[in-house]
JSON list of C-alpha atoms in Angstrom, two decimals:
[
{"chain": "V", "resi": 1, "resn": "UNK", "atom": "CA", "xyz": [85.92, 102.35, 119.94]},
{"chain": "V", "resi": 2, "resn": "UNK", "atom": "CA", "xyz": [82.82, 104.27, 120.15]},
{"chain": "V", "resi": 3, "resn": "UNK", "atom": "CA", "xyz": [81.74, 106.01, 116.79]},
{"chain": "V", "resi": 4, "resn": "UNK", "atom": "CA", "xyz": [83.76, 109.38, 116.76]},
{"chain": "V", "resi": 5, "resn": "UNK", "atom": "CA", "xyz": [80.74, 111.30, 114.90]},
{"chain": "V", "resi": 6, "resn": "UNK", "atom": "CA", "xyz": [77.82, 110.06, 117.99]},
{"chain": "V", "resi": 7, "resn": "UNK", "atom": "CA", "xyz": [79.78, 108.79, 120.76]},
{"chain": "V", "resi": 8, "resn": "UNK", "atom": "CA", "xyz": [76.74, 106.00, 121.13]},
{"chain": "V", "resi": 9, "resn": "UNK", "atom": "CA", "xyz": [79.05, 102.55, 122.50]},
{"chain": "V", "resi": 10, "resn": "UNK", "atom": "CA", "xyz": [78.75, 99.29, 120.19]},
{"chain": "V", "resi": 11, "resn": "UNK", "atom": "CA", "xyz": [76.46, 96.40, 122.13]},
{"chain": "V", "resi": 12, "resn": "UNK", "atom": "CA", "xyz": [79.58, 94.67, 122.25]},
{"chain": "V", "resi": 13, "resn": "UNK", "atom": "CA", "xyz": [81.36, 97.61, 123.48]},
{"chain": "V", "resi": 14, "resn": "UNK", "atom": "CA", "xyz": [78.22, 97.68, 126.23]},
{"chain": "V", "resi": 15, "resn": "UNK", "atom": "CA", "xyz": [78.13, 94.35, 126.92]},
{"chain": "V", "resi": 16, "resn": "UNK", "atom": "CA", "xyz": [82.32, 93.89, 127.38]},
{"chain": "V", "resi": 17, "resn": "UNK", "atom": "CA", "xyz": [82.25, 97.04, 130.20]},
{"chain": "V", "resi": 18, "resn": "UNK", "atom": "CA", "xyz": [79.07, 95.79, 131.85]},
{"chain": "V", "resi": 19, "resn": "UNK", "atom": "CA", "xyz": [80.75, 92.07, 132.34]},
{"chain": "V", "resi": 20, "resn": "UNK", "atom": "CA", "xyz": [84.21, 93.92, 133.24]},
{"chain": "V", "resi": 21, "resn": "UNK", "atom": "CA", "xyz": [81.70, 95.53, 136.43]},
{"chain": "V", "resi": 22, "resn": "UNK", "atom": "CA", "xyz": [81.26, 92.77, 137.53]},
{"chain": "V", "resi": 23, "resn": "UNK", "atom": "CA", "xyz": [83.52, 92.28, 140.55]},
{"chain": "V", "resi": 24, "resn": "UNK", "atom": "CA", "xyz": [85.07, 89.04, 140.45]},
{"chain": "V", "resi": 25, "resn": "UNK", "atom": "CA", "xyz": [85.02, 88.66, 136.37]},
{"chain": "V", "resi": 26, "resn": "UNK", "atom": "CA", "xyz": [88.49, 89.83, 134.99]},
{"chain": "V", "resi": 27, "resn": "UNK", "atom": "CA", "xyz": [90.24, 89.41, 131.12]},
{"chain": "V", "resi": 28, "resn": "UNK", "atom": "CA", "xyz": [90.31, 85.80, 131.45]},
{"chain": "V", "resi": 29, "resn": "UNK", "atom": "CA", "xyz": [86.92, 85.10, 132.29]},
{"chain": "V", "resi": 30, "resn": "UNK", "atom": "CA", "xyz": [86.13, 88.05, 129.38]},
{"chain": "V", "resi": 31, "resn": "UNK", "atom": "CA", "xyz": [87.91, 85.66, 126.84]},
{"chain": "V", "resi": 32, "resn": "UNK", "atom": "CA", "xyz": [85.97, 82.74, 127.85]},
{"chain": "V", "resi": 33, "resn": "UNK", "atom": "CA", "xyz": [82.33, 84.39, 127.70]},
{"chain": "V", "resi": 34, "resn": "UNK", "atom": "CA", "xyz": [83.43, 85.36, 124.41]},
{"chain": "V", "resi": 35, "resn": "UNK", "atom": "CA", "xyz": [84.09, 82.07, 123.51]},
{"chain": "V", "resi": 36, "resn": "UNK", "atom": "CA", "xyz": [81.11, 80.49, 125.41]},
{"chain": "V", "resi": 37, "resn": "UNK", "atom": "CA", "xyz": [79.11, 82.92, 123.29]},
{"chain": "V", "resi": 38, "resn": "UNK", "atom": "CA", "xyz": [80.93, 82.26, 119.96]},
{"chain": "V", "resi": 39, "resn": "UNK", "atom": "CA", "xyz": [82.92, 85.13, 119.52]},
{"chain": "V", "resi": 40, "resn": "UNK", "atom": "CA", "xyz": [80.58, 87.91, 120.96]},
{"chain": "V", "resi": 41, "resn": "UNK", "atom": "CA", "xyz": [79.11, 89.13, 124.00]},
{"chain": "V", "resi": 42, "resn": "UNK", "atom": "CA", "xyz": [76.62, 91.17, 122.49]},
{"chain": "V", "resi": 43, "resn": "UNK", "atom": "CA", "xyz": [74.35, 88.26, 122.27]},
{"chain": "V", "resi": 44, "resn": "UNK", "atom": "CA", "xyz": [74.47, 87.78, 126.41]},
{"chain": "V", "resi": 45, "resn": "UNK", "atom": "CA", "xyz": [73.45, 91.14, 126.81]},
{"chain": "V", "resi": 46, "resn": "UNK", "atom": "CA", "xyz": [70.65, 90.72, 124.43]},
{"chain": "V", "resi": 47, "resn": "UNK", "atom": "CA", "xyz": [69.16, 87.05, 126.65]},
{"chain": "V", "resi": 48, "resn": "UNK", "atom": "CA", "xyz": [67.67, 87.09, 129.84]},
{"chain": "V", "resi": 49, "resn": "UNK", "atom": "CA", "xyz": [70.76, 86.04, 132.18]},
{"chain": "V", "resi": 50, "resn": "UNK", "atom": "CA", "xyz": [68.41, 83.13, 133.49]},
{"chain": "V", "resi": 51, "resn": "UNK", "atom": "CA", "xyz": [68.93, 81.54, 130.43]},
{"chain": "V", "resi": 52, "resn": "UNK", "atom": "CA", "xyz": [72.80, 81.66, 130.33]},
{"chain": "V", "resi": 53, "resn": "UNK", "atom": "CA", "xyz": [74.35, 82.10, 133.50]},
{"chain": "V", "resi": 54, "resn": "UNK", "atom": "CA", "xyz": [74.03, 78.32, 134.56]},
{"chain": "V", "resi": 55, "resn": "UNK", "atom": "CA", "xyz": [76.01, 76.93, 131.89]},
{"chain": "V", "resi": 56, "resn": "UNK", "atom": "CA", "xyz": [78.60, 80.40, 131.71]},
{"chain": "V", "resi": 57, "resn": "UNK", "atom": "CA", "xyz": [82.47, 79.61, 131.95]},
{"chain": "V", "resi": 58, "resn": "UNK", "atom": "CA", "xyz": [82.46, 81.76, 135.49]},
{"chain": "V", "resi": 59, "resn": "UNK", "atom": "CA", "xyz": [83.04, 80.90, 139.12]},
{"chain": "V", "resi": 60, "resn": "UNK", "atom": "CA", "xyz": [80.19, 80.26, 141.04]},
{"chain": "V", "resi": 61, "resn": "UNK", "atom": "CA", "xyz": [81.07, 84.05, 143.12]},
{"chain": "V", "resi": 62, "resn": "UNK", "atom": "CA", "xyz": [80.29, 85.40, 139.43]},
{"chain": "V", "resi": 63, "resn": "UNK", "atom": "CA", "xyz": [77.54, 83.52, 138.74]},
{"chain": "V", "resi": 64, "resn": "UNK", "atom": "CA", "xyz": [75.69, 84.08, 141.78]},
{"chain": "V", "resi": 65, "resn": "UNK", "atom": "CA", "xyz": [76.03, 87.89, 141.56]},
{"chain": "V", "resi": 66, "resn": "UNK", "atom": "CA", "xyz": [74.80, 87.45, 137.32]},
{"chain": "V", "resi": 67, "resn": "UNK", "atom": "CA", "xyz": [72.16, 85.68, 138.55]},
{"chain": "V", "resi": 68, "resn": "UNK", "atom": "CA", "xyz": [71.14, 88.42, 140.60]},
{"chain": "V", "resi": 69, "resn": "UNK", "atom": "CA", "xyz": [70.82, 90.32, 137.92]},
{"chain": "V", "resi": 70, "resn": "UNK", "atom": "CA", "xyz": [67.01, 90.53, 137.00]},
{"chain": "V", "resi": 71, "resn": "UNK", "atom": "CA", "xyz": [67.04, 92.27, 133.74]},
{"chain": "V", "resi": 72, "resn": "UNK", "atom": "CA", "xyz": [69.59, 92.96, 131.50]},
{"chain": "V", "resi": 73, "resn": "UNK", "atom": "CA", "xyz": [69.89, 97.01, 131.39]},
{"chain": "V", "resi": 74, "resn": "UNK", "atom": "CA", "xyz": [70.53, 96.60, 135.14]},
{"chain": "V", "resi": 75, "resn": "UNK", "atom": "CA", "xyz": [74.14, 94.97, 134.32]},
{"chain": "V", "resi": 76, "resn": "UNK", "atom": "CA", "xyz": [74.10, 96.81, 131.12]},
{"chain": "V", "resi": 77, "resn": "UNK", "atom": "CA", "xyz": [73.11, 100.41, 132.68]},
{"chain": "V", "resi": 78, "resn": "UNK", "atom": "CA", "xyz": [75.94, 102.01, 133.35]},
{"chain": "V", "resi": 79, "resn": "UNK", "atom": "CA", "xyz": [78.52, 101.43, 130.29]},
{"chain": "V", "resi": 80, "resn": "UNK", "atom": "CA", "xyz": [76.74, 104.23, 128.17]},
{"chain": "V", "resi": 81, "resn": "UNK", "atom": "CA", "xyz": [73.76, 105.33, 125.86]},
{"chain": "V", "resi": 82, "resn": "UNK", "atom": "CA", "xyz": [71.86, 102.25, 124.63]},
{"chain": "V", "resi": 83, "resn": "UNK", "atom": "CA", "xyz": [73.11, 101.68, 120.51]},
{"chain": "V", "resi": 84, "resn": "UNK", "atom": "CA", "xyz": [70.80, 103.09, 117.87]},
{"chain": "V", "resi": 85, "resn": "UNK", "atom": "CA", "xyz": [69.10, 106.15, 120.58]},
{"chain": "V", "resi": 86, "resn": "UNK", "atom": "CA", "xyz": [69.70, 109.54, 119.70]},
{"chain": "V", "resi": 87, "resn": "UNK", "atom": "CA", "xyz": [71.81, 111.73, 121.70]}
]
């Protein structure tokens, strides 16, 4: 959950609601990013999706609308205040 005392989301929280956005991507396909990116998906929020999305355990409907994506607080923006910025 988000930290009681700033309300600022985890990056994994961040990264878990951006994916969930994502129309197409449900639980299951959550579970596998996680495991395509060993246990976290902090870490695909922090890449360029360029450099993922190709090789990403999603159907090509998800993958095509990733790889839209240009930058990452564009699938990241609306799931909260960025971690570590004041409120």
């Amino acid at each position: 959950m988000a930290d009681a005392e700033t309300d600022i989301l985890t990056a994994e929280q961040q990264a878990c609601l951006a994916l969930w956005a994502v129309p197409g991507l449900g639980p299951r396909t959550l579970v596998a990013l996680r495991a395509f990116a060993d246990g976290s998906l902090a870490p695909l929020a922090a890449t360029p999706v360029r450099d993922w999305v190709s090789q990403a355990p999603v159907s090509s409907q998800v993958r095509r609308k990733l790889a839209s994506v240009e930058h990452r607080r564009r699938w990241r923006g609306g799931c909260g205040k960025p971690a570590g910025r004041p409120a």
